[in-house]
Coordinates of C-alpha atoms in Angstrom, one line a residue:
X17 CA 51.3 -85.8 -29.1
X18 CA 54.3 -84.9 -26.8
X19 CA 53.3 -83.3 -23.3
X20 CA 55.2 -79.5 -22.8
X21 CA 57.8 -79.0 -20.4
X22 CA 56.8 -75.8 -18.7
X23 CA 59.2 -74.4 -16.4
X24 CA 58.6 -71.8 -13.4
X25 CA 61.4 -69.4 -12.1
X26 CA 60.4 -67.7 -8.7
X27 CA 57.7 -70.9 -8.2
X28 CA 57.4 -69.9 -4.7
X29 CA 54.8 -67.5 -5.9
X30 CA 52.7 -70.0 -4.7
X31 CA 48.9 -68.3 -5.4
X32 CA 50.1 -67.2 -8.9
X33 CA 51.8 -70.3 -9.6
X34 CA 48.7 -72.6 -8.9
X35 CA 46.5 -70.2 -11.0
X36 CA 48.9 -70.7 -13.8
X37 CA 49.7 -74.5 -13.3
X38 CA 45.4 -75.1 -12.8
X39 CA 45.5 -73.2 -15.8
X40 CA 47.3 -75.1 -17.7
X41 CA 46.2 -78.5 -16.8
X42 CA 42.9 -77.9 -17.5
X43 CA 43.4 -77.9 -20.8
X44 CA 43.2 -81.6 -22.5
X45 CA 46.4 -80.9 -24.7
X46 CA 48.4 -79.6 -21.8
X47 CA 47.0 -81.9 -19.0
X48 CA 50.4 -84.4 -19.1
X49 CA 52.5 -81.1 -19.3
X50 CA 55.7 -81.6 -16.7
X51 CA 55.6 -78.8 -14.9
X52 CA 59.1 -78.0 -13.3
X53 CA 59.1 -75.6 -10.2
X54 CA 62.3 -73.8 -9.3
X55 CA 62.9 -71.4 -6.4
X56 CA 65.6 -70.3 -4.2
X57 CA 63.7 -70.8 -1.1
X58 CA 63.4 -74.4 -0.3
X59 CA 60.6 -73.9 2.3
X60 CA 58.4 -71.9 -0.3
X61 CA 59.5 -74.6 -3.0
X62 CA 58.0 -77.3 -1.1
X63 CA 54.7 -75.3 -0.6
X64 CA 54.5 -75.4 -4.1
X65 CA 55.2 -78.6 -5.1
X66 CA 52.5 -79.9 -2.5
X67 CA 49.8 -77.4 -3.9
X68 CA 51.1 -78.4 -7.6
X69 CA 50.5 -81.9 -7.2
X70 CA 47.2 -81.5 -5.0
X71 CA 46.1 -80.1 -8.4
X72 CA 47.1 -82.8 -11.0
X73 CA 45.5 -85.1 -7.9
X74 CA 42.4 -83.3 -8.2
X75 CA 42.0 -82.6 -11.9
X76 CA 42.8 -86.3 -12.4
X77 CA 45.3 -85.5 -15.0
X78 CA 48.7 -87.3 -16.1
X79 CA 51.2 -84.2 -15.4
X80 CA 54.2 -84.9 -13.7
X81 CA 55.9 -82.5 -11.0
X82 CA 59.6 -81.9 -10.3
X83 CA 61.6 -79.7 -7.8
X84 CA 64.9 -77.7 -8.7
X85 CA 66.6 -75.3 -6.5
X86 CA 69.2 -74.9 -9.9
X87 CA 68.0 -72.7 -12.3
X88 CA 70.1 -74.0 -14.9
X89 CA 68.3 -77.8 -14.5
X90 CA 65.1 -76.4 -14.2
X91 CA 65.6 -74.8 -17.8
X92 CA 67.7 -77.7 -19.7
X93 CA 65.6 -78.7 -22.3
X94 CA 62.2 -77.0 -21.1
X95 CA 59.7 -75.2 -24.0
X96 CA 58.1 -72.6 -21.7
X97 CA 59.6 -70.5 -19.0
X98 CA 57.3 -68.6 -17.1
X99 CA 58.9 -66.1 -14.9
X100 CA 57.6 -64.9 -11.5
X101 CA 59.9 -63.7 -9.3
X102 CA 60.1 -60.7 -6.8
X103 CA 63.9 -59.9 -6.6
X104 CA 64.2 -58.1 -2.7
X105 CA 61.0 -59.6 -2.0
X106 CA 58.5 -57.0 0.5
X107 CA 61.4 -56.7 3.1
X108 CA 64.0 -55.1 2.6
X109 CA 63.1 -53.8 -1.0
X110 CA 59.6 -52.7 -1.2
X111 CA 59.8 -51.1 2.4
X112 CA 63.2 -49.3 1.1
X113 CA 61.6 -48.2 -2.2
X114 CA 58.9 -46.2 -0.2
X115 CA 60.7 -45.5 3.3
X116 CA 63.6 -43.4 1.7
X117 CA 61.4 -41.6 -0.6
X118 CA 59.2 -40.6 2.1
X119 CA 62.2 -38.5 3.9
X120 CA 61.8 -36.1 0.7
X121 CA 58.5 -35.8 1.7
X122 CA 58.1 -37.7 -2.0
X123 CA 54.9 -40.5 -1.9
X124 CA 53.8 -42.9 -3.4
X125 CA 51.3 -46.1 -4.1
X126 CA 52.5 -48.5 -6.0
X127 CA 56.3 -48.1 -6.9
X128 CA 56.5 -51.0 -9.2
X129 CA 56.5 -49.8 -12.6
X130 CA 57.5 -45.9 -13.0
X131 CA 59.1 -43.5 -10.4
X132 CA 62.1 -44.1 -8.2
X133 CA 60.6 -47.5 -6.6
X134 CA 60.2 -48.5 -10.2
X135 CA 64.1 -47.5 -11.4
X136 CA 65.0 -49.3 -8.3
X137 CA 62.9 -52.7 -8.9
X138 CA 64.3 -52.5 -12.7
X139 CA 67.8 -52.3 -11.4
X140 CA 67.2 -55.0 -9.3
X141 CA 65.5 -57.2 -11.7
X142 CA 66.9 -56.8 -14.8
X143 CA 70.4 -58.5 -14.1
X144 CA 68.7 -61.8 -13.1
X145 CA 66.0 -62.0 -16.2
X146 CA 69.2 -61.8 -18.2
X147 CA 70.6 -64.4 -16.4
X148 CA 67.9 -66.7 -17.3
X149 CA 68.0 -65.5 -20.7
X150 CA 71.7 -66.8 -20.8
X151 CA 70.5 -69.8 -19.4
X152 CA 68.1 -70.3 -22.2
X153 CA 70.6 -69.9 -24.8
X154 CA 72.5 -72.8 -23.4
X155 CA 70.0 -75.5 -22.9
X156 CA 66.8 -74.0 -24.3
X157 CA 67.4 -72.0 -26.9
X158 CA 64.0 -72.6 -28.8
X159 CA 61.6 -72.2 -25.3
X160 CA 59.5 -69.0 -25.0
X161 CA 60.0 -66.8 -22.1
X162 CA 56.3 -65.9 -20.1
X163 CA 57.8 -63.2 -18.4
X164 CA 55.5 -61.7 -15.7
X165 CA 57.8 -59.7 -13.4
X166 CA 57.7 -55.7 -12.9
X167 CA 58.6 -53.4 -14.0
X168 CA 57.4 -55.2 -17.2
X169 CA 58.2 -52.5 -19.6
X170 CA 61.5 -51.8 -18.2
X171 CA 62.4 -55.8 -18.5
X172 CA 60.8 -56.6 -21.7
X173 CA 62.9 -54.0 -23.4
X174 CA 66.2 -55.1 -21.8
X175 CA 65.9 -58.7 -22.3
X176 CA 65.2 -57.5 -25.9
X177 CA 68.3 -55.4 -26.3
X178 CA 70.5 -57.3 -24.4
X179 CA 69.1 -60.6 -26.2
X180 CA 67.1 -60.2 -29.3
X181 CA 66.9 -63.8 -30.3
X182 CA 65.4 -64.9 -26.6
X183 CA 61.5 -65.7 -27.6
X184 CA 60.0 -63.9 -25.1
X185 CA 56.5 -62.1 -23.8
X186 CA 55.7 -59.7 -20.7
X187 CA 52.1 -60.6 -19.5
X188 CA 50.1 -58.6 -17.5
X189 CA 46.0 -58.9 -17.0
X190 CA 45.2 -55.3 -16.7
X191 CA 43.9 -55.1 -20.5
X192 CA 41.2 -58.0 -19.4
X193 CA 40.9 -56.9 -16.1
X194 CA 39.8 -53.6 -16.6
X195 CA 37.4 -54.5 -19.3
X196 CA 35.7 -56.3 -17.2
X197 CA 35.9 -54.0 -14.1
X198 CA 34.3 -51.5 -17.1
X199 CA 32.0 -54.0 -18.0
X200 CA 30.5 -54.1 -14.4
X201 CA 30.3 -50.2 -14.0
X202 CA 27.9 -50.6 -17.1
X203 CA 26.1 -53.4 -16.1
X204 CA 26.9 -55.2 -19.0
X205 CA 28.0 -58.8 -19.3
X206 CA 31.8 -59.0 -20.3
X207 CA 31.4 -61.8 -22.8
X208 CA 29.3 -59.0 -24.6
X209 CA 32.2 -56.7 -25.1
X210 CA 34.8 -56.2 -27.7
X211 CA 37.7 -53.6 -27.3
X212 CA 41.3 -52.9 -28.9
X213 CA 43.5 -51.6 -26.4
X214 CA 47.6 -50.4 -27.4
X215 CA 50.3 -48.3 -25.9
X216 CA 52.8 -49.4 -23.0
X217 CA 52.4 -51.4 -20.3
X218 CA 50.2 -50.3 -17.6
X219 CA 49.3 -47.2 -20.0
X220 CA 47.4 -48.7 -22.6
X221 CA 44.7 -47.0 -23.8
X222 CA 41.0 -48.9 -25.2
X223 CA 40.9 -47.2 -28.9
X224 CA 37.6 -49.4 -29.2
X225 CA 35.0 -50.5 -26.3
X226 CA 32.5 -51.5 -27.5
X227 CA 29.1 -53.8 -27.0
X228 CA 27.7 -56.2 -29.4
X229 CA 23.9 -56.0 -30.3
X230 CA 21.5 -58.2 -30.9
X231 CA 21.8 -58.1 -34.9
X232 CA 25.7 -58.4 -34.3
X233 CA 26.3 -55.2 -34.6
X234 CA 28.6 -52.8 -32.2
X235 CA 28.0 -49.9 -30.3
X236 CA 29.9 -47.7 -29.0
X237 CA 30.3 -47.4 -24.7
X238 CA 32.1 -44.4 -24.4
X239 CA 29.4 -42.4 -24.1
X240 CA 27.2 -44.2 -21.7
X241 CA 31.0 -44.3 -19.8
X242 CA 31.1 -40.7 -19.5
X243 CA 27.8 -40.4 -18.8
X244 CA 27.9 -42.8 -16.0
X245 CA 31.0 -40.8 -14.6
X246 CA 28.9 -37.5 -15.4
X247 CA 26.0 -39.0 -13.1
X248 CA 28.1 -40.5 -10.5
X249 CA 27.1 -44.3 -11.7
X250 CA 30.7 -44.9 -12.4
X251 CA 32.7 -46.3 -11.0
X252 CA 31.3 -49.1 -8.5
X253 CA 32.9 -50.3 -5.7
X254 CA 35.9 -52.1 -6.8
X255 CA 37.5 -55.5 -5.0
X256 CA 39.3 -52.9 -2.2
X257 CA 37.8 -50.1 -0.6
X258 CA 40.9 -48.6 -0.7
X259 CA 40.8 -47.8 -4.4
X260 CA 37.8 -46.0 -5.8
X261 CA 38.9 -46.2 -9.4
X262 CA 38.5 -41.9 -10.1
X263 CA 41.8 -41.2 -11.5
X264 CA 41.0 -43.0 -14.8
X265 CA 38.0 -41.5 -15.4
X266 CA 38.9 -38.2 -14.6
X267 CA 41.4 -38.7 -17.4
X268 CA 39.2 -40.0 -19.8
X269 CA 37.3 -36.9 -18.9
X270 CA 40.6 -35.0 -20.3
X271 CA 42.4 -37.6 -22.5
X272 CA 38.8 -38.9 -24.2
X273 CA 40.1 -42.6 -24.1
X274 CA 40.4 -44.9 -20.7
X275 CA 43.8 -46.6 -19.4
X276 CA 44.0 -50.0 -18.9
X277 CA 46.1 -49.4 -15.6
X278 CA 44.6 -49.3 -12.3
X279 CA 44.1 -45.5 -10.9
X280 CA 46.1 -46.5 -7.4
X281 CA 48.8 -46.8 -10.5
X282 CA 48.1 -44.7 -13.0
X283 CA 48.3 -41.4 -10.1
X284 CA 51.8 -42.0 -9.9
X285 CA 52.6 -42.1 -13.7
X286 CA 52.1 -38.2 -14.1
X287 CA 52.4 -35.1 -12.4
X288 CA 48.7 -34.3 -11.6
X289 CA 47.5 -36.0 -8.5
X290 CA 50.0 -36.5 -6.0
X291 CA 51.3 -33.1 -5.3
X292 CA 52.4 -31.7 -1.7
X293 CA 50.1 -29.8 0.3
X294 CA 47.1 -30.8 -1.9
X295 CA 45.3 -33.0 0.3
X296 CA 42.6 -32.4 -1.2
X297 CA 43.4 -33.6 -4.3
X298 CA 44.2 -37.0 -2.3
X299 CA 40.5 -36.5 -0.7
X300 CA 38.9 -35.9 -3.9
X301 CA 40.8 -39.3 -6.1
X302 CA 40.8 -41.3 -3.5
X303 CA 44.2 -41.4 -3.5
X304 CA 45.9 -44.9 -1.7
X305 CA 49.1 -43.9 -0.8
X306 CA 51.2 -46.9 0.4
X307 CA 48.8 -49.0 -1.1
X308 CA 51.7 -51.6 -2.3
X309 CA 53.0 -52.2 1.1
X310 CA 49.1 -52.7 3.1
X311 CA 48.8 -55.4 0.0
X312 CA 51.9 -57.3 0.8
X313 CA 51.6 -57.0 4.6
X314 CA 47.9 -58.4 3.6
X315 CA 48.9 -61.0 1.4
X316 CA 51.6 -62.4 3.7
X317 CA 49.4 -62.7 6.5
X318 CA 46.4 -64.6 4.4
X319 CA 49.2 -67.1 2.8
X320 CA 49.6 -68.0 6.2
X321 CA 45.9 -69.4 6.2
X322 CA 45.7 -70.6 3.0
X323 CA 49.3 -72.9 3.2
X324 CA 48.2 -74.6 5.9
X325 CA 44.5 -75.1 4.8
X326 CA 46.2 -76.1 1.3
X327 CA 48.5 -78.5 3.2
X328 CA 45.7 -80.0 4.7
X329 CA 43.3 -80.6 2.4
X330 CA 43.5 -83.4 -0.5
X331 CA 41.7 -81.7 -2.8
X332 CA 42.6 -77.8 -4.4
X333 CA 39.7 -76.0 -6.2
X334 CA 40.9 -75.1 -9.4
X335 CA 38.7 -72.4 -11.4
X336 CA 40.1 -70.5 -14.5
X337 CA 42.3 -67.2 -14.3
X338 CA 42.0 -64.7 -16.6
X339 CA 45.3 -65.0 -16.8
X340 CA 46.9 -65.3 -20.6
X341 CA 49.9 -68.0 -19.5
X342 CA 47.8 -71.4 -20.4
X343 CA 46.2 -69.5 -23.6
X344 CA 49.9 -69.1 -25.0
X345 CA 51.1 -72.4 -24.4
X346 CA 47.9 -74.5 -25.7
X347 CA 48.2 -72.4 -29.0
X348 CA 52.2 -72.7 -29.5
X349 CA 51.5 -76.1 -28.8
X350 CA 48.8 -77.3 -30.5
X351 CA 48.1 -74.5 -33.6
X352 CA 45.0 -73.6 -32.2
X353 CA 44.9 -69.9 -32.7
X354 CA 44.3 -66.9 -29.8
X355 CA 44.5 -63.7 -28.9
X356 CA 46.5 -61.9 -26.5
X357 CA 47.5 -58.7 -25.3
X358 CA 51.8 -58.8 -24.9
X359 CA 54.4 -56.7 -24.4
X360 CA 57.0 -57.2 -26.7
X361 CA 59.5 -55.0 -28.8
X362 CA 57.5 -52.5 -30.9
X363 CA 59.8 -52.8 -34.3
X364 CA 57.2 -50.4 -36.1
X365 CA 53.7 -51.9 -34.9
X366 CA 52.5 -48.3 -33.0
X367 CA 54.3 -46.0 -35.6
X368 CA 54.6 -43.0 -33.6
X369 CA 56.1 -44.4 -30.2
X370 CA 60.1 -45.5 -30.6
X371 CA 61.0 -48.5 -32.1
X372 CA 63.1 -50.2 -29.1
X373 CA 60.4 -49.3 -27.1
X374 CA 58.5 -52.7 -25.2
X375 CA 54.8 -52.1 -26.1
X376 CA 51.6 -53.4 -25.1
X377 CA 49.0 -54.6 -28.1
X378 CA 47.4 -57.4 -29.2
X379 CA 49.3 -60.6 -30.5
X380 CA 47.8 -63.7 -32.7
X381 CA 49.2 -66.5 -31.1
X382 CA 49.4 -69.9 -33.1
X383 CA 52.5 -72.5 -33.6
X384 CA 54.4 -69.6 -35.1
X385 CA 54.8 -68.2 -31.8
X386 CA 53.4 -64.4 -30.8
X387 CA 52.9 -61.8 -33.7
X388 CA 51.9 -58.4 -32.8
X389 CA 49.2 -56.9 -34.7
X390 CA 49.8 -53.4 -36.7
X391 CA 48.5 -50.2 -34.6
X392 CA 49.5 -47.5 -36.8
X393 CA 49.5 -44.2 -34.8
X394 CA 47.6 -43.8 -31.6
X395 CA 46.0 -40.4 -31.0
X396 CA 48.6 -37.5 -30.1
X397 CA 47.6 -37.0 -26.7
X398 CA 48.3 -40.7 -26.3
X399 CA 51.5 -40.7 -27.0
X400 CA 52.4 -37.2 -25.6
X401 CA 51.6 -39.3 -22.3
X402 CA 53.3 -42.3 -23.0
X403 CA 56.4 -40.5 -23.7
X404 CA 56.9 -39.3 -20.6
X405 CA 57.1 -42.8 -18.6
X406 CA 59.1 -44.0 -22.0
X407 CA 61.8 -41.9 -21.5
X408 CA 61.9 -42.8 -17.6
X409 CA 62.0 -46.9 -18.7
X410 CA 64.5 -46.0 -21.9
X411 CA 67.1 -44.4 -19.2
X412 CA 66.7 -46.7 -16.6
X413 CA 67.6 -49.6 -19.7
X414 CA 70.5 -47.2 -21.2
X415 CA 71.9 -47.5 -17.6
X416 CA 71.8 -51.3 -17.5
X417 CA 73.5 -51.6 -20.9
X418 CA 76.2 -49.0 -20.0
X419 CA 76.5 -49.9 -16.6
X420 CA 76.6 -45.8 -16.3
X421 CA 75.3 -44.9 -12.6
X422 CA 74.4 -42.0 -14.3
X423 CA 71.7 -42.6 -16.1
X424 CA 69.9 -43.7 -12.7
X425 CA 70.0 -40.1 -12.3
X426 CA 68.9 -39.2 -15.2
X427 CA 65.3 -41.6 -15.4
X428 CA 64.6 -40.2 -12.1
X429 CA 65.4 -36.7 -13.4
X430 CA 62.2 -37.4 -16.2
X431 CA 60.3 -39.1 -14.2
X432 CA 56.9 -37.2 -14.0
X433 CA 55.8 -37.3 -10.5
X434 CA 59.1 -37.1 -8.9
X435 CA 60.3 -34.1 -11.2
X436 CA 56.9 -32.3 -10.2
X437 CA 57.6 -32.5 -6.3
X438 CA 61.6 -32.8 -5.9
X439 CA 64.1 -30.2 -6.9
X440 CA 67.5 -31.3 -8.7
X441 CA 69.7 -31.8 -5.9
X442 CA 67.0 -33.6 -4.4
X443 CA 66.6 -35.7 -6.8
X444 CA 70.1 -36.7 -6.8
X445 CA 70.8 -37.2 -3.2
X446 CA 67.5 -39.5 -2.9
X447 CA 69.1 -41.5 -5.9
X448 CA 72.2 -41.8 -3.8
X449 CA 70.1 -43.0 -0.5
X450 CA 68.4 -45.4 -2.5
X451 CA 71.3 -47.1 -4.0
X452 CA 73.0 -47.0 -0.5
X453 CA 70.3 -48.8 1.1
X454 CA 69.6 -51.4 -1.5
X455 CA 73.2 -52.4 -1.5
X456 CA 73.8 -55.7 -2.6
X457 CA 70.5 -56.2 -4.1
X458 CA 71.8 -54.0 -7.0
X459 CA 75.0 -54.6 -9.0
X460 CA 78.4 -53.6 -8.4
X461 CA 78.3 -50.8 -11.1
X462 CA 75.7 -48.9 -9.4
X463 CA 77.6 -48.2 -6.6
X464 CA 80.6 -46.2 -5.9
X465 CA 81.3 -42.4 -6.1
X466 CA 79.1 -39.9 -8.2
X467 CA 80.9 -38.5 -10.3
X468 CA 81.1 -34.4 -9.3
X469 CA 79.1 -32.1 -11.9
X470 CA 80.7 -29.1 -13.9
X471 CA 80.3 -25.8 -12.2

């Protein structure tokens, strides 16, 4: 059988591109894949390449690595492009996304997928996904797009109105994540568990959790997961003592179903937990504000270590991710079926959310490609919910197609936790700071005069 061509855009993601790449190898159909690593950065390139073939050295497979700094090369003739880029990187972009906000007195954790820090990564994103999807077209037309870049829902739905015919999935691990994060609040062993999760991106919502008995029946953990909430059993520690995990089961409390999204997220999604002059709603959550920036400032320093220990050593440990990448590939490329949870174009499968919307729910993989399985309607509440961070992510894309500054103003007018703290002309004028200080990092169009309002 013919070995894959996988490609990687933004490879000097180094950590997530050798948990994708071990992935990958480690599967007997893939392990000849040529895996093709492009970046912009030559010095994080490198990095890559070195911890990339330390792997196929240690696995003892026969995949083949190659270096491109031109994205065009890297894609000619590829089958999978898996997409993992940052565009504006922690500095300047991430700082600006929560510096200028903070001068409205407006906070934030994460800023990555809703709110203004998420408008501004869309903006920022959106222009070079596309770019790769017109790539694609020309020398790859039949390769699937792995597209793991925030804002996901924002992205997903561009690429797919700007470029229907572009194969593509957004990929995210919170669905698996959290089930498992749930599975050790109850003390239950994951593999035990089987749950249907749908909505958007980073608020999904489990319809089903449930645990399988001894007979092979299922039972039902929502109660014993209020219960453990009730008792104070839930949640455990998580990985960062930062993040106590109350947000989403307070709003199971009030929602009855529990988000997939982590609650450092999820409290800047809506209006209720953040709020100005309520510190002690902050106390009570365990709110982490600037959580995003500690993690990068983290992450930088500990790549430090770990490149030079990778450098060093001939051998990498390569253990599986539970990340859905190699899962994909092995079943376009062999047949052998799986299931994932995607984020593609809805096109009718959650019947009461919009059509163009980019939704999250799961996908039977095989050598047709992804197919998203039928949800129906979720529950009312659910969707009231999800509304509210659609219409920020349906602006923020009518902008982008219109190249009409704005809508910019207009997604950060619905957006729930900065319409709950900022007044209009607030609003507006941090808009206009933000797009001033990104500069170049957005595109031409979003820059310029505002056009004067109506008295």
């Amino acid at each position: 059988m013919a070995n894959p061509k996988i490609t990687f855009i933004g490879a000097g993601s180094s950590v997530f591109m050798k948990n994708i790449v071990g992935d990958i190898l480690q599967r007997k159909a893939l392990s000849g894949a040529e895996v093709r690593l492009m970046d912009i950065n030559p010095t994080r390139l490198e990095e890559s390449a070195v911890i990339a073939g330390k792997l196929v050295k240690t696995l003892g497979v026969k995949a083949t690595v190659k270096t491109y700094s031109n994205q065009r090369e890297a894609l000619d003739g590829t089958n999978f492009v898996v997409v993992c880029f940052q565009i504006g990187g922690y500095e300047p972009s991430t700082v600006i996304d929560f510096d200028v906000p903070k001068k409205y007195n407006l906070r934030q954790t994460i800023a990555d997928t809703l709110g203004v820090g998420g408008i501004m990564r869309g903006l920022r994103t959106v222009p070079h996904l596309w770019s790769i999807c017109e790539d694609m077209l020309e020398v790859a037309p039949d390769a699937i797009m792995l597209q793991y870049v925030n804002p996901m829902a924002i992205n997903t739905w561009a690429i797919a109105e700007k470029y229907p015919s572009i194969k593509q999935v957004g990929l995210c691990h919170s669905v698996q994540g959290t089930a498992m994060e749930l599975a050790i609040d109850l003390g239950i062993p994951y593999e035990e568990i089987r749950y249907r999760s749908a909505g958007i991106n980073h608020m999904a919502f489990y319809l089903k959790f449930e645990h399988r008995q001894a007979d092979g029946s299922y039972k039902d953990l929502y109660p014993e997961l209020f219960r453990a909430y009730r008792e104070g059993r839930a949640p455990k520690p998580t990985w960062n003592p930062r993040c106590p995990n109350k947000v989403r089961y307070e709003m199971m409390t009030r929602l009855g179903y529990f988000v997939t999204e982590s609650s450092e997220h999820f409290a800047e999604y809506t209006p209720y937990f953040i709020k100005e002059g309520r510190e002690d709603l902050i106390k009570k959550f365990g709110i982490p504000l600037d959580e995003y920036p500690k993690r990068c400032v983290e992450q930088i320093a500990k790549w430090k270590k770990t490149s030079e220990d990778y450098k060093k050593a001939d051998r990498i440990e390569v253990k599986q991710s539970k990340e859905y990448a190699s899962s994909i590939v092995n079943s376009v490329w062999t047949g052998e079926p799986s299931v994932i949870y995607g984020n593609l174009r809805n096109n009718g499968v959650i019947t009461n959310l919009p059509n163009n919307a980019a939704v999250e729910v799961p996908c039977l993989v095989d050598d047709n490609g992804l197919q998203p399985t039928y949800i129906g309607d979720l529950p009312p509440q659910l969707t009231a919910l999800i509304r509210t961070n659609i219409n920020v992510q349906e602006l923020t894309v009518a902008a982008l197609m219109t190249e009409n500054r704005e809508h910019i103003y207009h997604a950060a007018m619905m957006d729930p936790h900065t319409a709950a703290e900022l007044d209009l002309d607030q609003i507006w004028n941090l808009v206009d700071d933000l797009l001033e200080a990104h500069g170049g990092m957005l595109p031409d169009w979003t820059h310029g005069p505002r056009k004067q309002r109506v008295a």
